[in-house]
Coordinates of C-alpha atoms in Angstrom, one line a residue:
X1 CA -40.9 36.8 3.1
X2 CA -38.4 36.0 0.6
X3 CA -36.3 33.1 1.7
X4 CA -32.6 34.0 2.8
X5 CA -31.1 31.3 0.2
X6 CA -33.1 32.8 -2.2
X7 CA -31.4 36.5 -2.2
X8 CA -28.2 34.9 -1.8
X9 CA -28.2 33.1 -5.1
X10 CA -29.7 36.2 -6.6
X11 CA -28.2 39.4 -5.3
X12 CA -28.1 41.2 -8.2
X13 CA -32.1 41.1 -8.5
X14 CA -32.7 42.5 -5.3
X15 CA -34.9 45.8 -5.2
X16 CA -35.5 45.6 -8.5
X17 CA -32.1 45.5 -10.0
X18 CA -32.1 43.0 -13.1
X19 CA -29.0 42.8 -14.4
X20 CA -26.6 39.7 -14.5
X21 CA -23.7 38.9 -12.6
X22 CA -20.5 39.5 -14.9
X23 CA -19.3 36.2 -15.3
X24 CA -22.9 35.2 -16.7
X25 CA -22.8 38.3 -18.8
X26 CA -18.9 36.9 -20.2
X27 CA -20.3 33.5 -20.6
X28 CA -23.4 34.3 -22.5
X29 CA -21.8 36.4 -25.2
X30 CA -18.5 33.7 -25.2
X31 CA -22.0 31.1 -26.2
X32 CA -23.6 33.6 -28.5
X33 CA -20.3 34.1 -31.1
X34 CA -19.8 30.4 -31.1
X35 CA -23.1 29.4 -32.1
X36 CA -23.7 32.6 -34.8
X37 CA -20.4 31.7 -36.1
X38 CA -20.7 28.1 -36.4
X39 CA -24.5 28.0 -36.9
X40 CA -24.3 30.8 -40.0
X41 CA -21.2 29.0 -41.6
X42 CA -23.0 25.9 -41.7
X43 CA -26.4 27.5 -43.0
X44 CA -24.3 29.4 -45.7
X45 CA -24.4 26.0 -47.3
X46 CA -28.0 26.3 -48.7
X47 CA -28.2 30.2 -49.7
X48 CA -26.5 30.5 -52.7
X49 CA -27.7 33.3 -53.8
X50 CA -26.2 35.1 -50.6
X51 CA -23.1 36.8 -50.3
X52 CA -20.6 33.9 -49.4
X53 CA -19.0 35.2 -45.9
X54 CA -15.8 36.6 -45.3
X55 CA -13.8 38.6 -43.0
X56 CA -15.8 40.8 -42.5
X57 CA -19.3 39.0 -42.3
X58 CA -17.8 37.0 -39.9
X59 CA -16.0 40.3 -37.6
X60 CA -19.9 41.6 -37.9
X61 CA -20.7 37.8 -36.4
X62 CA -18.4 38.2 -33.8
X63 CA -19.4 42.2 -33.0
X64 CA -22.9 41.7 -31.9
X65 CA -21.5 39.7 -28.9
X66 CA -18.9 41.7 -28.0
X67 CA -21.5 44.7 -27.9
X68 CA -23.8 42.9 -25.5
X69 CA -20.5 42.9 -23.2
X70 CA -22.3 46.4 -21.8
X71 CA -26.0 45.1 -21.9
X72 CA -25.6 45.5 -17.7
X73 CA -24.2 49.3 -17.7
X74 CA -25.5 50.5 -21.1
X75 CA -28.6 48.6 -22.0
X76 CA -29.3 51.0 -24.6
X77 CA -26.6 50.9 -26.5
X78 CA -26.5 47.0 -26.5
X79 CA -30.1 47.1 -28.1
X80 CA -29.3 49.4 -30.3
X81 CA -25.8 48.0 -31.2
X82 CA -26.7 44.6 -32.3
X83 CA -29.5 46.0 -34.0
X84 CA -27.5 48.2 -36.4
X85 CA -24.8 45.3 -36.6
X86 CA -27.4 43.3 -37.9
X87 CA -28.8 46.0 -39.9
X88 CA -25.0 46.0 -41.7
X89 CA -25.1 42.4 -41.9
X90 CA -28.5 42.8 -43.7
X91 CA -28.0 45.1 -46.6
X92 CA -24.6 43.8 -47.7
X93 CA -26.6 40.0 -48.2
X94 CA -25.0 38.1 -45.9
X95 CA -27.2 34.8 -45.6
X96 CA -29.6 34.6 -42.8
X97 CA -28.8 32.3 -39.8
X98 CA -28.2 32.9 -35.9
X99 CA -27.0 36.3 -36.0
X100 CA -30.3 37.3 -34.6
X101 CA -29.5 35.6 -31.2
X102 CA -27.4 38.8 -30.1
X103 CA -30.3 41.1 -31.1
X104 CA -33.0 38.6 -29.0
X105 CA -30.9 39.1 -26.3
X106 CA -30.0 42.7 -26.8
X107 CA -33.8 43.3 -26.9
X108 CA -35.1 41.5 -24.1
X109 CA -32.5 43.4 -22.0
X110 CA -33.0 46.6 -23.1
X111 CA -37.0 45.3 -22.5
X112 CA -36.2 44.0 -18.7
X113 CA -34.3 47.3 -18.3
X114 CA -37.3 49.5 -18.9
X115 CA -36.4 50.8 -22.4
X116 CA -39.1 50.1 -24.1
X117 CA -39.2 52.2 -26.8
X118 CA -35.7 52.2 -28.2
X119 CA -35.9 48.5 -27.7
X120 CA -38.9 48.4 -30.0
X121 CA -37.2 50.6 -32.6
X122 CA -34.1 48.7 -33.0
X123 CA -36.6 45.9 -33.7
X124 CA -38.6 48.2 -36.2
X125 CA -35.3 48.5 -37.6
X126 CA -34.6 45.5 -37.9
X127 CA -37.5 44.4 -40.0
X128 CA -37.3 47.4 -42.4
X129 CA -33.8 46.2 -43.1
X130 CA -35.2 43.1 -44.1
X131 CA -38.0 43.8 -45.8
X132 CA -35.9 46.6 -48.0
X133 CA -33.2 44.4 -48.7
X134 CA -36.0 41.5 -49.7
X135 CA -37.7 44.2 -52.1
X136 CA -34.6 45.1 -53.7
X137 CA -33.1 41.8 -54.3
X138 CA -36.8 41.2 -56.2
X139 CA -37.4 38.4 -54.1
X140 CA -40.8 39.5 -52.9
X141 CA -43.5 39.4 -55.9
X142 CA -47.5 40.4 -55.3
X143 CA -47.9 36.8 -57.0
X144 CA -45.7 34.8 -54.9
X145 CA -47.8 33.4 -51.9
X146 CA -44.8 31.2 -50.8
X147 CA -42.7 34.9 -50.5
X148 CA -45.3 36.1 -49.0
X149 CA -45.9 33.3 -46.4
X150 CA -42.2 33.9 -45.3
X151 CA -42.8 36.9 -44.8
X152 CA -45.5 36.4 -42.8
X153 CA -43.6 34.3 -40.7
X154 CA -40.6 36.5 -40.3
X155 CA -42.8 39.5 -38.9
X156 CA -44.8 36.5 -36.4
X157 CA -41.3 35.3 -35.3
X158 CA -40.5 39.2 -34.3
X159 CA -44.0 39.4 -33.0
X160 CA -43.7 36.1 -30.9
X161 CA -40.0 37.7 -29.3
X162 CA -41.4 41.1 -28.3
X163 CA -44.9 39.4 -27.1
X164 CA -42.5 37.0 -24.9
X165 CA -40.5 39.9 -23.9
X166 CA -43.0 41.9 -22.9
X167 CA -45.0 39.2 -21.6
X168 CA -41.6 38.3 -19.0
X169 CA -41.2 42.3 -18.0
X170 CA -44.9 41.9 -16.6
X171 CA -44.3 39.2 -14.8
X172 CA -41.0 40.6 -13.1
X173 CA -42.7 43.8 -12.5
X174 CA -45.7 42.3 -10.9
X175 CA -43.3 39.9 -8.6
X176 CA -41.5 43.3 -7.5
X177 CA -44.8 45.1 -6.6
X178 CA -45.8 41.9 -4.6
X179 CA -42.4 41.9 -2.7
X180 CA -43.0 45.6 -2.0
X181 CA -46.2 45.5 -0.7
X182 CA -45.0 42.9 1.4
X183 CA -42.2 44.9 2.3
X184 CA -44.4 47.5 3.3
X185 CA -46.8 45.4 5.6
X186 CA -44.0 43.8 7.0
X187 CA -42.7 47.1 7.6
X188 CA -46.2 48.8 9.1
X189 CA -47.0 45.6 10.9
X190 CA -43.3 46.0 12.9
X191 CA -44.2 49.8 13.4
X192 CA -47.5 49.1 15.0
X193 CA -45.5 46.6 17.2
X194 CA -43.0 49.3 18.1
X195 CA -45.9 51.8 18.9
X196 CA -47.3 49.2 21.1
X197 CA -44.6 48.3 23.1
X198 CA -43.8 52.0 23.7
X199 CA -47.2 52.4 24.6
X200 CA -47.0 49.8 27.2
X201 CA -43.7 50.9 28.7
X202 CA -44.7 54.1 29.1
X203 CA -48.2 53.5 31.0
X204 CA -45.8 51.1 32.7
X205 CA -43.3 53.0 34.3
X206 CA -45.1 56.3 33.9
X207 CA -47.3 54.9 36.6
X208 CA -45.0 52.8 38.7
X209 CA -42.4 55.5 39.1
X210 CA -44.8 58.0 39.9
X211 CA -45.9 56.4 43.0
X212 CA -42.6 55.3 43.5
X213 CA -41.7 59.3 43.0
X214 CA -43.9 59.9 46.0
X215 CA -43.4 57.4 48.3
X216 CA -39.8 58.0 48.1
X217 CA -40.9 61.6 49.0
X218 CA -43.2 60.3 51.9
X219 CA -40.4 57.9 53.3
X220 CA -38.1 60.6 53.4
X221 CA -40.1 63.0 55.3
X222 CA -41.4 60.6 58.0
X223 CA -38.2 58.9 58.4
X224 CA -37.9 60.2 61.5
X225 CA -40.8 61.2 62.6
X226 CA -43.0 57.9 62.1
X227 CA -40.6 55.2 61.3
X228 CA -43.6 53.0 60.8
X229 CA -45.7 55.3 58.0
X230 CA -42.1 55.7 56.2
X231 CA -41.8 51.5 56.2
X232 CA -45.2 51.6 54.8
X233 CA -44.2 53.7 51.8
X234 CA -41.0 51.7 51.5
X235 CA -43.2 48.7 51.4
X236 CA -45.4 50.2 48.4
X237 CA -42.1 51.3 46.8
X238 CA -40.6 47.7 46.7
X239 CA -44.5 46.0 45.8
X240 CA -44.5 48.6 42.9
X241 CA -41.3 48.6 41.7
X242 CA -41.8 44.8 41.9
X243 CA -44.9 44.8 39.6
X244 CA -43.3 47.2 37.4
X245 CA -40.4 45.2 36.3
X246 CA -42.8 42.4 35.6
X247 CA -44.6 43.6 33.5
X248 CA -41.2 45.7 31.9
X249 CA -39.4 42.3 31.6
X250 CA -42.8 41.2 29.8
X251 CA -42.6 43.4 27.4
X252 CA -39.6 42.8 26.6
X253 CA -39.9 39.6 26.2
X254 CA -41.7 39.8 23.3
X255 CA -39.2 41.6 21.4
X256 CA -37.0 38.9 22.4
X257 CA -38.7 36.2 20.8
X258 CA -40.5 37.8 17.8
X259 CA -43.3 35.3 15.9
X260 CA -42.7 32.6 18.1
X261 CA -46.1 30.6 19.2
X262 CA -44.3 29.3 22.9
X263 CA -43.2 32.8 24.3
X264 CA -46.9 33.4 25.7
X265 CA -47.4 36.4 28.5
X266 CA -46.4 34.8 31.8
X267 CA -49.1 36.8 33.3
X268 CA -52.2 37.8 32.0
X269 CA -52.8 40.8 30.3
X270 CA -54.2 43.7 32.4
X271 CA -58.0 44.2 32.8
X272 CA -60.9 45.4 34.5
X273 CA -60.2 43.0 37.3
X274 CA -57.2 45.2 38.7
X275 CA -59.0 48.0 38.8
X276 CA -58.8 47.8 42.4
X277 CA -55.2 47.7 42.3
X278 CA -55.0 50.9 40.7
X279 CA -57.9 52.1 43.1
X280 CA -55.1 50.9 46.0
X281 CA -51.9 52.6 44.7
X282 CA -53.6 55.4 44.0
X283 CA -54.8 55.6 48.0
X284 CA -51.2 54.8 49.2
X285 CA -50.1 57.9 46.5
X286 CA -52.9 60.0 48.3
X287 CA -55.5 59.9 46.2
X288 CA -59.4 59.1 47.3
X289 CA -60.3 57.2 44.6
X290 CA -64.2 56.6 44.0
X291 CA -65.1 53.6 41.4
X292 CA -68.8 53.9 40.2
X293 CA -70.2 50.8 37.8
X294 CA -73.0 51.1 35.9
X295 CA -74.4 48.4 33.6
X296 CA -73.7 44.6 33.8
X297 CA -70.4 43.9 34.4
X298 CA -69.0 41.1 32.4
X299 CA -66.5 39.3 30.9
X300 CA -64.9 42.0 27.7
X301 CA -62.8 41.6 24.4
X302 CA -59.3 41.5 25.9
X303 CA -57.8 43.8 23.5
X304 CA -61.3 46.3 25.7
X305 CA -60.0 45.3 29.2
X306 CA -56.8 46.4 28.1
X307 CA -57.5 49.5 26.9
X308 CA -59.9 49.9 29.4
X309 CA -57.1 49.4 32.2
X310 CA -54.1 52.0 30.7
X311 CA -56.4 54.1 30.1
X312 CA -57.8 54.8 34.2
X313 CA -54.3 53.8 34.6
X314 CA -52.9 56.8 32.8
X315 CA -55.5 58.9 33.6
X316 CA -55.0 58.6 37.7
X317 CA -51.7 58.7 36.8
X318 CA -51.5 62.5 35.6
X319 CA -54.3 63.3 38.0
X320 CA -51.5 61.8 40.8
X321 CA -49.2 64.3 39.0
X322 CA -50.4 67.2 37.3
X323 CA -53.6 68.0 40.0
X324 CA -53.8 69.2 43.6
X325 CA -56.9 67.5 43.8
X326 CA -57.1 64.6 46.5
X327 CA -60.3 62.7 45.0
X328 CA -60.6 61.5 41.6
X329 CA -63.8 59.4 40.3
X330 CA -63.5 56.4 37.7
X331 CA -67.1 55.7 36.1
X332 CA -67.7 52.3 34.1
X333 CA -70.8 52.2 31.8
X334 CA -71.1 48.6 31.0
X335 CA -74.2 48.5 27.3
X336 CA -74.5 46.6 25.0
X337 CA -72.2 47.8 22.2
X338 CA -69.5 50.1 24.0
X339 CA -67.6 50.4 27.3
X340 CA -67.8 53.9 29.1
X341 CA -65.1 55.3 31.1
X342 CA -65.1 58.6 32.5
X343 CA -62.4 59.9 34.9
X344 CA -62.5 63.0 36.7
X345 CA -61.1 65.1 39.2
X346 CA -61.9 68.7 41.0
X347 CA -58.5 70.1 40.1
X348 CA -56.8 72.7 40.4
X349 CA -53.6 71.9 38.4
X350 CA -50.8 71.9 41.1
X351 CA -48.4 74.7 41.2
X352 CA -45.5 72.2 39.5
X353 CA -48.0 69.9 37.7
X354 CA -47.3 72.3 34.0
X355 CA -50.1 71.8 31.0
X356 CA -52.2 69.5 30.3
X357 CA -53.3 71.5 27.1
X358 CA -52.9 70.3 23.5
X359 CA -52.6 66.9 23.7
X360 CA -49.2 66.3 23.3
X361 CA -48.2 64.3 26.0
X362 CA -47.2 60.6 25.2
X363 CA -49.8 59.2 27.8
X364 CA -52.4 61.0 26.0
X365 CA -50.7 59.9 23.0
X366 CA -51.1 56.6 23.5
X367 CA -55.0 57.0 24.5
X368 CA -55.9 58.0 21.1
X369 CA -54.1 55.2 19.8
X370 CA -55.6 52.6 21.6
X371 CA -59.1 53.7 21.7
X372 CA -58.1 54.3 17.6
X373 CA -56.7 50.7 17.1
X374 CA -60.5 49.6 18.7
X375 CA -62.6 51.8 16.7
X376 CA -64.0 54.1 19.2
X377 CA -63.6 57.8 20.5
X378 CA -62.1 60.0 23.3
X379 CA -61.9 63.0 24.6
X380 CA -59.5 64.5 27.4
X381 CA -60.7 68.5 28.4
X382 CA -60.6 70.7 31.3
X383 CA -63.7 70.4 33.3
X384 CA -64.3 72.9 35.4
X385 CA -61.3 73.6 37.6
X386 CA -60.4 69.8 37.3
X387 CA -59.9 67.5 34.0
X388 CA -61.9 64.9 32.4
X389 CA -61.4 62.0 30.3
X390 CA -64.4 60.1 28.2
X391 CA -63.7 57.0 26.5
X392 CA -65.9 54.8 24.5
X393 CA -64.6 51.7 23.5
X394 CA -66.7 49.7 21.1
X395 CA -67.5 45.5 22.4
X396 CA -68.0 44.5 18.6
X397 CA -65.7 46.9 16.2
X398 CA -67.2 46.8 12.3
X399 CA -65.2 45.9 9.5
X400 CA -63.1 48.8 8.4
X401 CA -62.9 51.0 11.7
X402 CA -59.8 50.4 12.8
X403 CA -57.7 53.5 12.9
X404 CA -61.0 55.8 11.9
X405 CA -62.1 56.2 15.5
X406 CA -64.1 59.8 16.2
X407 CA -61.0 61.2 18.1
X408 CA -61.8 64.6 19.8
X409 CA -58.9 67.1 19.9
X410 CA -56.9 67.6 23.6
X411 CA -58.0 71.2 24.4

């Protein structure tokens, strides 16, 4: 990332805007008429065969400054401008000297600007003049190697300033595609962070204030009927809520103190060791809860147990709130290259539980993106009466399969 300093001392050349401030654009062309007017009145001296200068040579000294005055709103016309001022200055015989500066600096603008092609023609122009007004003059002979040698050396000088120019746009160009790809990671690499910590949040409370939904409802009803089973659900409303805004201030916690290698997880990240949590709030919600383990359990990726966890945890979740079913079944299918979770219940949907159809949902949502983000595949469908959810989740993801997982459509 660019450092802060840095865009303060350059504002102007921010998102790929290159012109100068206005002072240094007053400054440079104050510089520019001193030294063509002083620098051509003192070469004058040795050209005597060029017209001596006078008001007007020197006005035409002075103009190609004033024009690159507008080289930050009209870069065009600058380029252009000095060009055909020197042009002038050219075929009336004015002797050579620094007036070129203005129409360097006029091209290389124009150049940096992204007008290529008119600042090549003013140069193009530029050279004709010369060459015309050398022709005419009958300073250039077929037998004169020393004519031609200057002449040679004039066009490798011209060469040299667009080659330089050129060379300086690339450069620019290149630095602004580097600073907008890094832009753009930045800018994906925040979004992925945002998606995750929505993710979170929402198996998070999703969860937590579903039970809490119930219990509240349990409580209430046995109130005064069984002041003791209403305590219970009080209890597992204060445990939950509890465990909820742990793992809420968590989260949070991490957009508090972004890149920072000190603001570690107080607790550890969720995993296939609290499944039997979610097995127990599940029961105190109502729900019979059958785990089934095939395979060698064992120690998993964390980014796996992670997954692994939201993803019983969401699907119990919607079973706890979409499904009249009282039983649900959470399989685990430990091999050697993937993690298998399949969780299931009887059904039917309850009379208020709505669709679970199309996928839309952001619990389902944020399945597919986990199980994405890993490499793997799932699949959520009505089975039966009931609903089922298959996971795999692959221990040892290849190089390039992140975001390509085999993600089967919600029905």
């Amino acid at each position: 990332m660019d450092h802060p300093r840095a865009r303060r001392a350059h504002p102007r050349w921010e998102g790929g805007d290159r012109r100068l401030p206005s002072r240094a654009v007053l400054i440079t062309s104050v510089g520019l008429a001193v030294i063509q007017v002083a620098g051509t009145h003192a070469a004058q001296r040795g050209q005597t065969t060029a017209h001596p200068l006078d008001a007007f040579g020197y006005a035409l000294l002075l103009l190609g400054p004033a024009v690159l005055l507008l080289r930050n709103r009209l870069p065009v016309v600058a380029c252009a401008g000095t060009a055909a001022i020197a042009v002038v200055y050219l075929l009336i015989g004015y002797p050579y000297g620094p007036v070129f500066l203005s129409v360097v600096v006029g091209f290389v603008n124009a150049i940096l600007a992204g007008h290529r092609r008119a600042a090549w023609s003013s140069i193009g122009a530029i050279y004709l003049a010369h060459l015309l007004l050398t022709v005419v003059t009958g300073k250039l002979h077929w037998d004169d190697a020393g004519q031609w040698a200057r002449e040679l050396g004039t066009l490798a000088w011209l060469l040299l300033v667009v080659l330089a120019a050129e060379v300086v746009r690339s450069r620019i160009e290149q630095r602004e595609q580097r600073r907008q790809v890094r832009a753009e990671r930045e800018q994906r690499v925040a979004d992925e962070q945002r998606l995750a910590i929505a993710r979170e949040l929402h198996d998070v409370l999703a969860h937590s204030i579903s039970l809490i939904n119930i219990q509240a409802g349990v409580a209430l009803e046995l109130l005064d009927g069984d002041p003791e089973q209403a305590r219970t659900a009080l209890t597992t409303i204060k445990q939950t809520s509890k465990e909820a805004l742990g793992e809420v201030r968590q989260v949070l916690g991490t957009l508090r103190t972004p890149g920072r290698s000190d603001a570690a997880p107080r607790t550890p990240a969720p995993g296939l060791a609290r499944l039997g949590e979610l097995v127990d709030q599940a029961r105190t919600a109502g729900l019979e809860v059958a785990l089934r383990t095939t395979g060698t359990p064992r120690a998993l990726p964390q980014g796996v147990e992670l997954a692994a966890f939201r993803i019983v945890q969401e699907a119990l979740t919607n079973v706890i709130r979409h499904s009249s079913a009282r039983t649900a079944e959470v399989g685990l299918a430990y091999t050697d290259e993937a993690l298998v979770l399949d969780i299931e219940d009887p059904g039917p949907l309850s009379a208020t539980g709505g669709p679970r159809a199309g996928g839309s949902g952001s619990g389902l949502t944020g399945m597919r993106e986990r199980v994405a983000a890993l490499g793997g595949s799932v699949s959520a469908a009505a089975s039966g009466a009931g609903f089922r959810v298959h996971a795999e989740l692959p221990l040892h993801r290849s190089a390039g399969s992140a975001g390509s997982a085999a993600v089967e459509e919600m029905p």
